[in-house]
Coordinates of C-alpha atoms and ligand atoms in Angstrom, one line a residue:
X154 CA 7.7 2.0 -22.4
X155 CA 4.3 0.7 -21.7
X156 CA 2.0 2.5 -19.4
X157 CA 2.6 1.1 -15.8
X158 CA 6.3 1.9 -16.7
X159 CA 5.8 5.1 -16.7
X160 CA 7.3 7.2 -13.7
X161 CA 5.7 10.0 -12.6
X162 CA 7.9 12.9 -12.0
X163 CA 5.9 15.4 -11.1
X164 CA 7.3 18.4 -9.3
X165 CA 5.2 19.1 -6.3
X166 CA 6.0 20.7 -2.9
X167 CA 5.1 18.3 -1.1
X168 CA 3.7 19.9 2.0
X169 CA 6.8 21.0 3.6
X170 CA 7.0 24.6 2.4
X171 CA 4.2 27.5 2.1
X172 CA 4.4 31.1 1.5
X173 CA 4.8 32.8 4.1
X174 CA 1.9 35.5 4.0
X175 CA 2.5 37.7 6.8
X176 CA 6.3 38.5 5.3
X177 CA 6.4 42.1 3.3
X178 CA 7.7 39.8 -0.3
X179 CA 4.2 39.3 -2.3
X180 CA 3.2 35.4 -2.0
X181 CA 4.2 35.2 -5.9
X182 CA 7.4 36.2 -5.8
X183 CA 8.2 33.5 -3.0
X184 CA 6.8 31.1 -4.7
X185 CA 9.1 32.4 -8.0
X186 CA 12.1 32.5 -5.7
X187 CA 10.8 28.6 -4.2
X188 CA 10.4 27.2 -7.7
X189 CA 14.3 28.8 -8.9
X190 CA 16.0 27.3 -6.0
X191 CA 14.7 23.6 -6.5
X192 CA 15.4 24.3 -10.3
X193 CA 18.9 26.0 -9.9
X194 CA 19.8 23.5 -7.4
X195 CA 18.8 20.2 -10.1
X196 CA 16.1 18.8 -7.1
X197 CA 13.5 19.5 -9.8
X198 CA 15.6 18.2 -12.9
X199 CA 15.5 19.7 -16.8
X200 CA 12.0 17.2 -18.2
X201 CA 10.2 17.3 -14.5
X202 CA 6.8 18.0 -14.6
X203 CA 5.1 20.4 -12.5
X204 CA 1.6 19.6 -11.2
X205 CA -1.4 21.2 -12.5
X206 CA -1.8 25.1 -11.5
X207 CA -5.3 23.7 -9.5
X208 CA -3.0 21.1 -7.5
X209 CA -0.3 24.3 -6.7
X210 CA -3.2 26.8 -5.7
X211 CA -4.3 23.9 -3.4
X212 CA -0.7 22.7 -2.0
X213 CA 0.4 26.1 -1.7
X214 CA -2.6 27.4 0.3
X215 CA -3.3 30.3 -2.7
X216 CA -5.3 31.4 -5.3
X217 CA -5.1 30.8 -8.9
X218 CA -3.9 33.7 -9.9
X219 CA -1.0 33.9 -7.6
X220 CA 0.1 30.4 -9.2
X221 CA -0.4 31.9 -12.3
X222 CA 1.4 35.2 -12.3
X223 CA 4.5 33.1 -10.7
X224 CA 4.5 30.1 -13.2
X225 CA 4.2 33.6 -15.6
X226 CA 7.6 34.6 -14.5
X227 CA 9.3 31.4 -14.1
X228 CA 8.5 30.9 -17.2
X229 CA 9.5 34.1 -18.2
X230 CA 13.2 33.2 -16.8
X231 CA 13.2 30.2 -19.3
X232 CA 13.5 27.8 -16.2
X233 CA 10.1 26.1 -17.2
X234 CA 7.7 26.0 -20.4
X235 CA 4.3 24.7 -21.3
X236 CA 4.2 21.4 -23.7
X237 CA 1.3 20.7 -25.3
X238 CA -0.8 17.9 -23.5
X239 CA 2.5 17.5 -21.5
X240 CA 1.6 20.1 -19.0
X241 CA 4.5 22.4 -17.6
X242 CA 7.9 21.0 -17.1
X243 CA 11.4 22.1 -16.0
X244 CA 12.8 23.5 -19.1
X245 CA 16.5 22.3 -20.5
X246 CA 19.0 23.0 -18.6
X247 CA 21.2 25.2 -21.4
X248 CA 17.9 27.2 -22.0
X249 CA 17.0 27.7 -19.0
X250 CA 20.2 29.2 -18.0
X251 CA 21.0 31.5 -20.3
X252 CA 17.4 32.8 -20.3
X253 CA 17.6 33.2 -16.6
X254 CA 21.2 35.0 -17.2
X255 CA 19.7 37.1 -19.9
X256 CA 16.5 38.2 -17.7
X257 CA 19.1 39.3 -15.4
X258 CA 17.1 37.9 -12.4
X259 CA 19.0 36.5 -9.8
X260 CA 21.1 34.7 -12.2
X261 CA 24.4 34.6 -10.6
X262 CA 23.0 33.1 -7.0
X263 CA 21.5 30.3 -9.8
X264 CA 23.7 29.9 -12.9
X265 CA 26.4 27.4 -11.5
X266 CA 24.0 24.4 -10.0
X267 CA 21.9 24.6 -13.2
X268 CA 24.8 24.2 -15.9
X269 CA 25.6 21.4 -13.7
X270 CA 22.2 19.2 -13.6
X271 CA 22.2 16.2 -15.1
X272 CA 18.9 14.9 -17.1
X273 CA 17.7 12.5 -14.3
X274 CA 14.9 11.7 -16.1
X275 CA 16.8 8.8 -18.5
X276 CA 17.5 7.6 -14.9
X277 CA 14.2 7.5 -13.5
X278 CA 12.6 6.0 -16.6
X279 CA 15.5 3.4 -16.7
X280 CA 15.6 1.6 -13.1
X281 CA 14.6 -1.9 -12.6
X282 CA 11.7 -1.6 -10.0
X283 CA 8.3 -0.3 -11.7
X284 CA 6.6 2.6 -9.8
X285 CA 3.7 2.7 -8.6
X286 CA 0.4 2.6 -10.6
X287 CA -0.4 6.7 -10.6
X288 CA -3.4 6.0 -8.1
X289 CA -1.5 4.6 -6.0
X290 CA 0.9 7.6 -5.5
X291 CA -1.8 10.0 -5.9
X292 CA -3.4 8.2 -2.5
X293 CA 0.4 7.9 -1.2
X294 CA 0.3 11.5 -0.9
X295 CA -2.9 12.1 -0.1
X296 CA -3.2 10.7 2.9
X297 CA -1.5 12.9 4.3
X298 CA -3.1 15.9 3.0
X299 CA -5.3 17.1 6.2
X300 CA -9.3 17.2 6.1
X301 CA -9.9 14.2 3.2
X302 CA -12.3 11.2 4.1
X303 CA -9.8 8.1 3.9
X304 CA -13.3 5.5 2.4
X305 CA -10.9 2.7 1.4
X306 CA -7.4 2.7 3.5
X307 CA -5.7 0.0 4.9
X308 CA -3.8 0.5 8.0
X309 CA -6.4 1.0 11.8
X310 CA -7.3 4.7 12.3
X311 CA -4.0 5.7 15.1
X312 CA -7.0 6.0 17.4
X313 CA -7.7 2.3 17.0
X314 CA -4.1 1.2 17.3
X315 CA -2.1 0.3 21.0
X316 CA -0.4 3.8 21.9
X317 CA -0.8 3.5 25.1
X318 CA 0.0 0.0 25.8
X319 CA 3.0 0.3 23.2
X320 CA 4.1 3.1 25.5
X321 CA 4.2 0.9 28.6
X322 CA 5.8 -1.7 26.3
X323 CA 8.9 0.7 25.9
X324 CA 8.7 1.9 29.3
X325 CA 9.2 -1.3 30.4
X326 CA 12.0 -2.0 28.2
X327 CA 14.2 0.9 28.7
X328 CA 14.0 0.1 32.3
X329 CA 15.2 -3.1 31.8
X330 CA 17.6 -3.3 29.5
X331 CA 20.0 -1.4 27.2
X332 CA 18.5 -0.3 23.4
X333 CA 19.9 -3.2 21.3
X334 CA 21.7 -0.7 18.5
X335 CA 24.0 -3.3 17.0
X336 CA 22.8 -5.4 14.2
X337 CA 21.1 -8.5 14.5
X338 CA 21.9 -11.8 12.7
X339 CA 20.1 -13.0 9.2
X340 CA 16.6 -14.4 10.2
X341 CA 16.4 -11.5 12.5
X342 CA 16.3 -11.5 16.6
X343 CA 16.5 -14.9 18.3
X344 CA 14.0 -13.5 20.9
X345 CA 11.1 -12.2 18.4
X346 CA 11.4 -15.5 16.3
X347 CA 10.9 -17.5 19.8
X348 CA 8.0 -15.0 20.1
X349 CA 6.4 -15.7 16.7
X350 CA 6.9 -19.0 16.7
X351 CA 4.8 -19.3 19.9
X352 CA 1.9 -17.0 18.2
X353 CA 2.2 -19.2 14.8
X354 CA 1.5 -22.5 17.0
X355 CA -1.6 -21.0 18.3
X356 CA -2.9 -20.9 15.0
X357 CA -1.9 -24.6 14.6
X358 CA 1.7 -24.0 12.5
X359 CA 4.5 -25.7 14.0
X360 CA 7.8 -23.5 13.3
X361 CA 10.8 -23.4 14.9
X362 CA 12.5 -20.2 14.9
X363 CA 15.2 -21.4 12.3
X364 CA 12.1 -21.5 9.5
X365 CA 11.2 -18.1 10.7
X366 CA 12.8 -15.0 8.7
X367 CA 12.0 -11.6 10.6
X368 CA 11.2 -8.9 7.4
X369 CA 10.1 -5.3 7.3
X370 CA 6.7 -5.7 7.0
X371 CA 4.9 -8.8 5.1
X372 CA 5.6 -6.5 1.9
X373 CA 9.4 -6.9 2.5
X374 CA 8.8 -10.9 2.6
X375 CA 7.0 -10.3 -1.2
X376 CA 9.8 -8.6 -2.6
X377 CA 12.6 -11.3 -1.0
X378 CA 10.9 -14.3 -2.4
X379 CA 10.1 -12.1 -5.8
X380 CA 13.6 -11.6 -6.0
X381 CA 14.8 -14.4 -4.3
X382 CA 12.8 -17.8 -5.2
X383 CA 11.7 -16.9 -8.5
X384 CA 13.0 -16.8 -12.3
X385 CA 12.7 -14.1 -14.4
X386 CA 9.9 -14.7 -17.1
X387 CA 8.5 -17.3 -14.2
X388 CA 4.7 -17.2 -13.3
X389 CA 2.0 -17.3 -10.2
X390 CA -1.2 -17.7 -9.7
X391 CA -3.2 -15.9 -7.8
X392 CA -6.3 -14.6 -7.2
X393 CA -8.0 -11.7 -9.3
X394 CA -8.4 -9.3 -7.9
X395 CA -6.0 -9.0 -5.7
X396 CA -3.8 -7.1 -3.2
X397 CA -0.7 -8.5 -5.2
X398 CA -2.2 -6.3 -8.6
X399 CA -1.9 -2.7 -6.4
X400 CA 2.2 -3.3 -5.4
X401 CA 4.6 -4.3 -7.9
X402 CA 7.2 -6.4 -6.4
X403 CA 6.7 -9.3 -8.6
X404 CA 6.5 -7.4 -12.1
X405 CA 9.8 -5.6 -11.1
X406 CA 11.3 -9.0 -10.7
X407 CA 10.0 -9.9 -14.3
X408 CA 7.3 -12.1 -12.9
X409 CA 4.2 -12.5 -14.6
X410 CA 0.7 -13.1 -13.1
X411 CA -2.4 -15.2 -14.0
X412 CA -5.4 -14.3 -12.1
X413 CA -8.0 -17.0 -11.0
X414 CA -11.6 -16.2 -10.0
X415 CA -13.1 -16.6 -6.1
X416 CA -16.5 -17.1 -5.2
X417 CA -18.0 -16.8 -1.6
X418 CA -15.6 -19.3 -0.4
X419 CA -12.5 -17.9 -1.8
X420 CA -10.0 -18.7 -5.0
X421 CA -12.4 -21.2 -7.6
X422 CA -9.9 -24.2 -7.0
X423 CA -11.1 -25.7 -9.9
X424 CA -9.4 -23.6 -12.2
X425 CA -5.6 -24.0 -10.9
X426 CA -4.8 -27.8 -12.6
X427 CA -5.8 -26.5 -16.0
X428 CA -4.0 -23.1 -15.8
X429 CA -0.7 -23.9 -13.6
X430 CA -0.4 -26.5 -16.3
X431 CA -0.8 -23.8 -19.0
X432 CA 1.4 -21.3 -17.6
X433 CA 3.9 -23.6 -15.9
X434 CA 3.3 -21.6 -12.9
X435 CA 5.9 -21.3 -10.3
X436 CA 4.1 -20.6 -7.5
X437 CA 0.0 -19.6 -6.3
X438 CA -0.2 -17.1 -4.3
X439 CA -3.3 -16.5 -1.9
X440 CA -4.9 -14.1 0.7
X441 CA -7.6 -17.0 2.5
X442 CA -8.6 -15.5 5.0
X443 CA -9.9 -11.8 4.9
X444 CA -8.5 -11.4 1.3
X445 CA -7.4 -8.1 0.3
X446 CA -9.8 -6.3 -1.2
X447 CA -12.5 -8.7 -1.6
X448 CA -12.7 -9.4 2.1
X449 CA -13.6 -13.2 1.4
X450 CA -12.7 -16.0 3.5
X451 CA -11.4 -19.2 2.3
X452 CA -13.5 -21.8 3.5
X453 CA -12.2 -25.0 5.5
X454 CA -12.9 -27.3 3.0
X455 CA -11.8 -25.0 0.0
X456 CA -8.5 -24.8 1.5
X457 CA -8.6 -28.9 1.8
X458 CA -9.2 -28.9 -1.9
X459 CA -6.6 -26.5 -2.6
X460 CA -3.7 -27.8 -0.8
X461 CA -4.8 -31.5 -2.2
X462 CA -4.9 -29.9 -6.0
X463 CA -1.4 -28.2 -5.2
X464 CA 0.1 -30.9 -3.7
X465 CA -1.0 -33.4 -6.9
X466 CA 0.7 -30.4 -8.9
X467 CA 3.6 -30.3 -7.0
X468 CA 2.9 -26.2 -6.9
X469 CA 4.2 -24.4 -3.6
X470 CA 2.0 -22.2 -2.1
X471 CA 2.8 -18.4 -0.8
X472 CA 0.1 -17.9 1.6
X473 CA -0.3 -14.1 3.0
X474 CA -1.8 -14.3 6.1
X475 CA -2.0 -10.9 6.9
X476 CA -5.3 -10.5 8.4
X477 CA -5.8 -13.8 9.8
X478 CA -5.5 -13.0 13.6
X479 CA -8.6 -10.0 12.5
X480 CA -11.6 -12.3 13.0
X481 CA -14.3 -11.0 14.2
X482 CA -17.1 -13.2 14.2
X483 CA -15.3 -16.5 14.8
X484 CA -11.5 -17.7 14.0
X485 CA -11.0 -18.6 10.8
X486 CA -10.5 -22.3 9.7
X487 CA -6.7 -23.2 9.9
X488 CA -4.3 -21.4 7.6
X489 CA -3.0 -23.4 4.8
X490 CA 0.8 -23.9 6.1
X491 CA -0.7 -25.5 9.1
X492 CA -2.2 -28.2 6.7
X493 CA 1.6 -28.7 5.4
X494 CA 2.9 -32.0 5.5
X495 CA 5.6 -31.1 3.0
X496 CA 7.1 -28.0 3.8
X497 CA 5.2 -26.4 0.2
X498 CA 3.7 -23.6 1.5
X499 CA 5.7 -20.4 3.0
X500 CA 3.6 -18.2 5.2
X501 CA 3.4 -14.5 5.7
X502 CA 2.7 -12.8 9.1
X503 CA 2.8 -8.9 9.9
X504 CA 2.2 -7.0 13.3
X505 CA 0.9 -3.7 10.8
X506 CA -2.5 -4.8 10.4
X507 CA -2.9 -4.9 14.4
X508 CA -0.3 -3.7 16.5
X509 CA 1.3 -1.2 14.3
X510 CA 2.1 -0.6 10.5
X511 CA 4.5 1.4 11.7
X512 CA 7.2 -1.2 13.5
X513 CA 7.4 -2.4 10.1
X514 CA 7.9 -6.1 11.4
X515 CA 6.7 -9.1 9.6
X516 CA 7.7 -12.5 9.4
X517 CA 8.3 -15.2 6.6
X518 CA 7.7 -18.8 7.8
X519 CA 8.7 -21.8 5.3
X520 CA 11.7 -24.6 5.3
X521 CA 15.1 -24.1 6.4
X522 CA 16.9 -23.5 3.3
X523 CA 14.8 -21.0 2.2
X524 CA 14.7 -18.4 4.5
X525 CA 17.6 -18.6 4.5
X526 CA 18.1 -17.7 1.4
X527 CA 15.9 -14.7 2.0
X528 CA 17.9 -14.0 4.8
X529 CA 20.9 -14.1 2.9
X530 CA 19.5 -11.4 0.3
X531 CA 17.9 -9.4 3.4
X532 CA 21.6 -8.7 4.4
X533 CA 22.1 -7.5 1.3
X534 CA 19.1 -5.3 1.6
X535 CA 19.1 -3.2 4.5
X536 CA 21.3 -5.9 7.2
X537 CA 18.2 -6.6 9.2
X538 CA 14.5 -4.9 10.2
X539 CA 15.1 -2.3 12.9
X540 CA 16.5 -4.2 15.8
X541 CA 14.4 -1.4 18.2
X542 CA 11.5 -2.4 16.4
X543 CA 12.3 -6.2 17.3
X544 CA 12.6 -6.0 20.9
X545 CA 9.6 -4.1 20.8
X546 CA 7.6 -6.5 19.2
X547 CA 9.3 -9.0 21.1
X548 CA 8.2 -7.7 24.0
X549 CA 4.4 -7.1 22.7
X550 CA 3.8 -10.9 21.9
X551 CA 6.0 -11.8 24.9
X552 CA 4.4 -9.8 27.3
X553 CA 0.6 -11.1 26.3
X554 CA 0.1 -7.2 25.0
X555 CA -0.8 -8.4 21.4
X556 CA -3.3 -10.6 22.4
X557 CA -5.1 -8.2 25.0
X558 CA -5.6 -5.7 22.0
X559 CA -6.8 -8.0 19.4
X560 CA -9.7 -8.4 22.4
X561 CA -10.3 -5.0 22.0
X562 CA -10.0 -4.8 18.4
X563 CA -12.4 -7.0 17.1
X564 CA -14.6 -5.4 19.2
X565 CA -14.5 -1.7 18.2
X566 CA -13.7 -3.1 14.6
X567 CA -17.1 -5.0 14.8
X568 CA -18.8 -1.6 15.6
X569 CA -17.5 -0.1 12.8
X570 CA -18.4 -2.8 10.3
X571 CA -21.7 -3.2 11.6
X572 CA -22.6 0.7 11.1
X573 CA -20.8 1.1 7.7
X574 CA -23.2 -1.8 6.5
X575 CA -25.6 0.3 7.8
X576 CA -24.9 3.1 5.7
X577 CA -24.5 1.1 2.8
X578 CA -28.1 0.0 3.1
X579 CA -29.1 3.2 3.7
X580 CA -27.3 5.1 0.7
X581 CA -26.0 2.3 -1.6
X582 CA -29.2 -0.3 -1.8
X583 CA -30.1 0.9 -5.5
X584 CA -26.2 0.9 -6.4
X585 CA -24.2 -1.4 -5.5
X586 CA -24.0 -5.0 -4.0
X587 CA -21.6 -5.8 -1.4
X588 CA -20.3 -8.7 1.2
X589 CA -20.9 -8.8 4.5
X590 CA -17.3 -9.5 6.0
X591 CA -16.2 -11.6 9.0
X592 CA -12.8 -10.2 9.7
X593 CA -10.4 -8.1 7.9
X594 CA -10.9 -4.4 7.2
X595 CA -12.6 -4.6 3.5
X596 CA -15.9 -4.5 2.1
X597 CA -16.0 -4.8 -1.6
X598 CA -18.6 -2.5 -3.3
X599 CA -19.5 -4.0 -6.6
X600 CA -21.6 -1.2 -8.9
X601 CA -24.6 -2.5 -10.6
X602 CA -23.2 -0.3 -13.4
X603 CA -19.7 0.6 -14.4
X604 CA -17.8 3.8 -13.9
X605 CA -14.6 5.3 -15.1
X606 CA -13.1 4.5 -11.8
X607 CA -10.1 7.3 -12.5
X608 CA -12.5 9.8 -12.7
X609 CA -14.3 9.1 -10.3
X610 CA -11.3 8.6 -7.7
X611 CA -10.8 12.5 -8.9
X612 CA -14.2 14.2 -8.9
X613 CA -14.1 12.3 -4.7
X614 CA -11.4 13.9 -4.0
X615 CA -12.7 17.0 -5.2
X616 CA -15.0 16.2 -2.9
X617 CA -12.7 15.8 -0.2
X618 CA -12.9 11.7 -0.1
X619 CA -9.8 9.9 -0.6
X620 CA -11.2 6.4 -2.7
X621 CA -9.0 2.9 -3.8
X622 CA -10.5 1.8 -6.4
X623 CA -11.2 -1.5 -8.0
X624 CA -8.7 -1.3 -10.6
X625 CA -6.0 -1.0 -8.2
X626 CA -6.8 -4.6 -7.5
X627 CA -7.4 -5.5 -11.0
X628 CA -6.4 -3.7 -13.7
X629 CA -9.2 -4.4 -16.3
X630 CA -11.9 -3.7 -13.0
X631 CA -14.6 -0.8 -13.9
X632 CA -17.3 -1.7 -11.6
X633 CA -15.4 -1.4 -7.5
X634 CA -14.3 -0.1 -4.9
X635 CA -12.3 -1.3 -2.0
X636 CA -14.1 0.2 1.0
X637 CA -12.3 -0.1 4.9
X638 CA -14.4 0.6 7.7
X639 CA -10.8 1.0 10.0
X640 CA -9.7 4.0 9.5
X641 CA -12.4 6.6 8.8
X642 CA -14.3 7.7 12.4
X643 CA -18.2 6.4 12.0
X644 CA -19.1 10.3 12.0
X645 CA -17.2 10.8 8.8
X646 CA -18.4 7.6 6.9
X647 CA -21.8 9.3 7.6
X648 CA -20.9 12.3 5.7
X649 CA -18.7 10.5 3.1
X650 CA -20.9 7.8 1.7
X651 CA -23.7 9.5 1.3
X652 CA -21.4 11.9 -0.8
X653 CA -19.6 8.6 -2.7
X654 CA -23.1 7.7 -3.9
X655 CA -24.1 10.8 -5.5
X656 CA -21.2 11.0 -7.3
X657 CA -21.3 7.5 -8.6
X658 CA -25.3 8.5 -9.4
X659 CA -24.1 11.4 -11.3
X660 CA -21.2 9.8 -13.4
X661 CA -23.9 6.6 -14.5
X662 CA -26.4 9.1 -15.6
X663 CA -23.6 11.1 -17.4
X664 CA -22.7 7.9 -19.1
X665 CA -19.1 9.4 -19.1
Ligands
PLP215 C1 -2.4 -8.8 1.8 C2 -1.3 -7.9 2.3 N1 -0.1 -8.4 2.4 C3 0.9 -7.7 2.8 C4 0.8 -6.4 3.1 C5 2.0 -5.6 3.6 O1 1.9 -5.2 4.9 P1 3.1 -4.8 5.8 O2 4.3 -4.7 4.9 O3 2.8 -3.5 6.4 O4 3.3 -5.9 6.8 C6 -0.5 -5.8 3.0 C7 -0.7 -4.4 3.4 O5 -1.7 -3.8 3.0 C8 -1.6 -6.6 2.6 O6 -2.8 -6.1 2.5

């Protein structure tokens, strides 16, 4: 199993359960008697790796050497052993029982669940989606652990995103009308696809709402036309770095990639006859405008040139469109699908990257047939995106909400972008190059000299910054880092860059 195979199975609390230290049972023997029951009970399988002692002191909220004198006796029970260079894991389950019978402690609340646990691990190595790169679960978690400067995440801060308004939005709605808490039919709510199809022809794409597929989020459209439109061993194109290289939707569908190089005005066109011809791509996929990480945007007469070199190749084009409506100096040229004479390109939309990542609606525009083709496997998925979620978003676009915020948006977002670049200037000038964006959320930080990005993503958040490093984006990238100017308040970017460079100062003149 190669590398980005691996799952991580690491036993950690998660944050829902800390010693309790005002209870008369010494914090290490709760933390014994925490540990047992998710052994005993096979949540923490026989093979499950526990995380390092530092990450228990700092979930747990104690010291080292309460960690230590409880791992001491858990260990001592035979429920969990130290590997060499495997760190600690749940021990076998045989083993581990009869050691825990023998020590006598507790054993009979425990024995039964334990001789009972199956090895889940064959399981969780075995299943067809990959998991996530282990940066990307490490920041999955992370951001929720309190007090960490979020440099690089992509979602608006919750201060930045439509609370209020939203909550008008359902006030509105549950005055009106019953909840809608049946199911609704395979391209999703007549209503929001009337809706999106009015907010896709302001943006110059023509779609009725029988080529519009309502999805969970644009990452939900990826996986259906991963699964759905594509053959195993198949290939895209796309560009490198790229958003695409930090998820793995198409790998898990046994899709390979080929990365193309963008300059200042997005993807290098030139390169796409010669390598879709090599590769016998399938499909290129693109982020034109505000690409994710880079923040590029496509020019107007780049994305001429592409569609004319696609069309000659007869290659359809996924176009992600996910930051589009986030200009903020002036609207983008016209997205690629309204250039489409010949129904080639499908287009992604999303209301997370304004409204709220937490609706979890997006949309898949392209011909007939093939949404509903998605649709058909959406059924099969989870019968439809929240039909709540749809009358609220419904609603939103209906009700001229949506484009009221984006007003408001680009504004505060321009702020923010203008005082990080700022900073940058200030701490960063003798570091680093970077672009100046004109919409999205991302400036790309390019080091003047490489840095082992993985170590550096840990000695930050040592540091308390939470980082998303170039070679989430692209695996073979030493040199980046993705930074977002939407989610960390100004005040904290102050203190956090100025941290972010002396680390990167440090590990260059380490020359780790
Ligand atoms: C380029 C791009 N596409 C799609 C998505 C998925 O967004 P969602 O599923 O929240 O709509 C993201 C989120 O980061 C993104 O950056």
């Amino acid at each position: 199993m190669t590398d980005s195979r691996q799952r991580r199975t690491e036993a950690c609390h998660s944050r829902e359960w800390a010693p309790d230290r005002a209870a008369a049972l010494p914090l290490h023997q709760q933390i014994t008697g925490y540990c047992l029951d998710k052994i005993t009970s096979g949540v923490w399988p026989p093979g499950m790796r526990l995380a390092p002692q530092r990450e228990l002191c700092r979930q747990l909220g104690v010291n080292r050497s309460t960690v230590v004198t409880a791992l001491g006796q858990l260990k001592a029970l035979g429920v969990i052993e130290g590997r060499r260079g495997g760190g600690t894991r749940v021990t076998d389950v045989q083993a581990g029982a009869h050691s825990a019978a023998e020590s006598g402690a507790d054993s009979s609340e425990h024995a039964a669940p334990l001789a009972s646990a199956g090895s889940w691990n064959a399981y969780v190595e075995e299943g067809v989606h990959y998991p996530n790169l282990p940066t990307v679960q490490d920041i999955n978690r992370l951001e929720y652990e309190p007090g960490l400067i979020r440099l690089g995440t992509g979602e608006p801060a919750p201060e930045l995103l439509p609370g209020e308004a939203m909550t008008r939005v359902l006030a509105e709605l549950s005055r009106q009308t019953l909840p809608p808490l049946s199911y609704e039919e395979p391209l999703g709510s007549l209503g929001l696809r009337r809706a999106v199809s009015r907010e896709l022809a302001k943006n110059g794409i023509e779609a009725d709402p029988a080529s519009i597929l309502i999805t969970s989020g644009a990452l939900q459209g990826l996986q259906l036309i991963a699964m759905g439109l594509l053959p195993r061993g198949s290939t895209i194109l796309l560009e490198k770095p790229s958003y695409l290289y930090s998820i793995h939707a198409f790998q898990s569908a046994g899709v390979k990639f080929s990365g193309l190089p963008l300059d200042e005005g997005g993807l290098c066109v030139e390169r796409i006859a010669g390598e879709a011809r090599r590769t016998k791509a399938a499909m290129l996929y693109s982020i034109p405008a505000f690409h994710n990480p880079t923040g590029i945007l496509m020019s107007a007469e780049r994305r001429q040139e592409l569609m004319e070199v696609t069309g000659r190749l007869g290659l359809p084009i996924l176009e992600d469109g996910a930051y589009q409506e986030l200009w903020l100096d002036a609207p983008p040229p016209l997205p690629l699908k309204a250039l489409d004479r010949e129904g080639r390109v499908l287009h992604l939309g999303t209301l997370s990257k304004a409204a709220s990542p937490g609706l979890r609606i997006g949309w898949i525009v392209g011909p007939e047939p093939v949404v509903r083709r998605l649709a058909d496997i959406k059924m099969q998925t989870d019968y439809g995106a929240s039909s709540l979620s749809q009358l609220a978003a419904a609603r939103w676009l209906e009700g001229g909400y949506h484009e009221e915020h984006l007003q408001l948006l680009r504004a505060k977002l321009r702020q923010r972008r203008d005082a990080v670049l700022e900073l940058l200037q200030c701490h960063f000038a003798d570091l680093a190059a970077w672009n100046i964006p004109s919409g999205g959320f991302y400036i790309w930080l390019s080091l003047h000299k490489p840095v082992p990005l993985r170590t550096l993503f840990r000695t930050a958040h040592k540091a308390g910054l939470l980082l998303n490093t170039g070679d989430l984006y692209d695996r073979s990238d030493g040199r980046h880092l993705r930074l977002s100017y939407v989610y960390a308040p100004p005040a904290e970017l102050e203190i956090g860059l100025p941290i972010l460079a002396g680390l990167i100062r440090k590990l260059q003149q380490a020359g780790v």
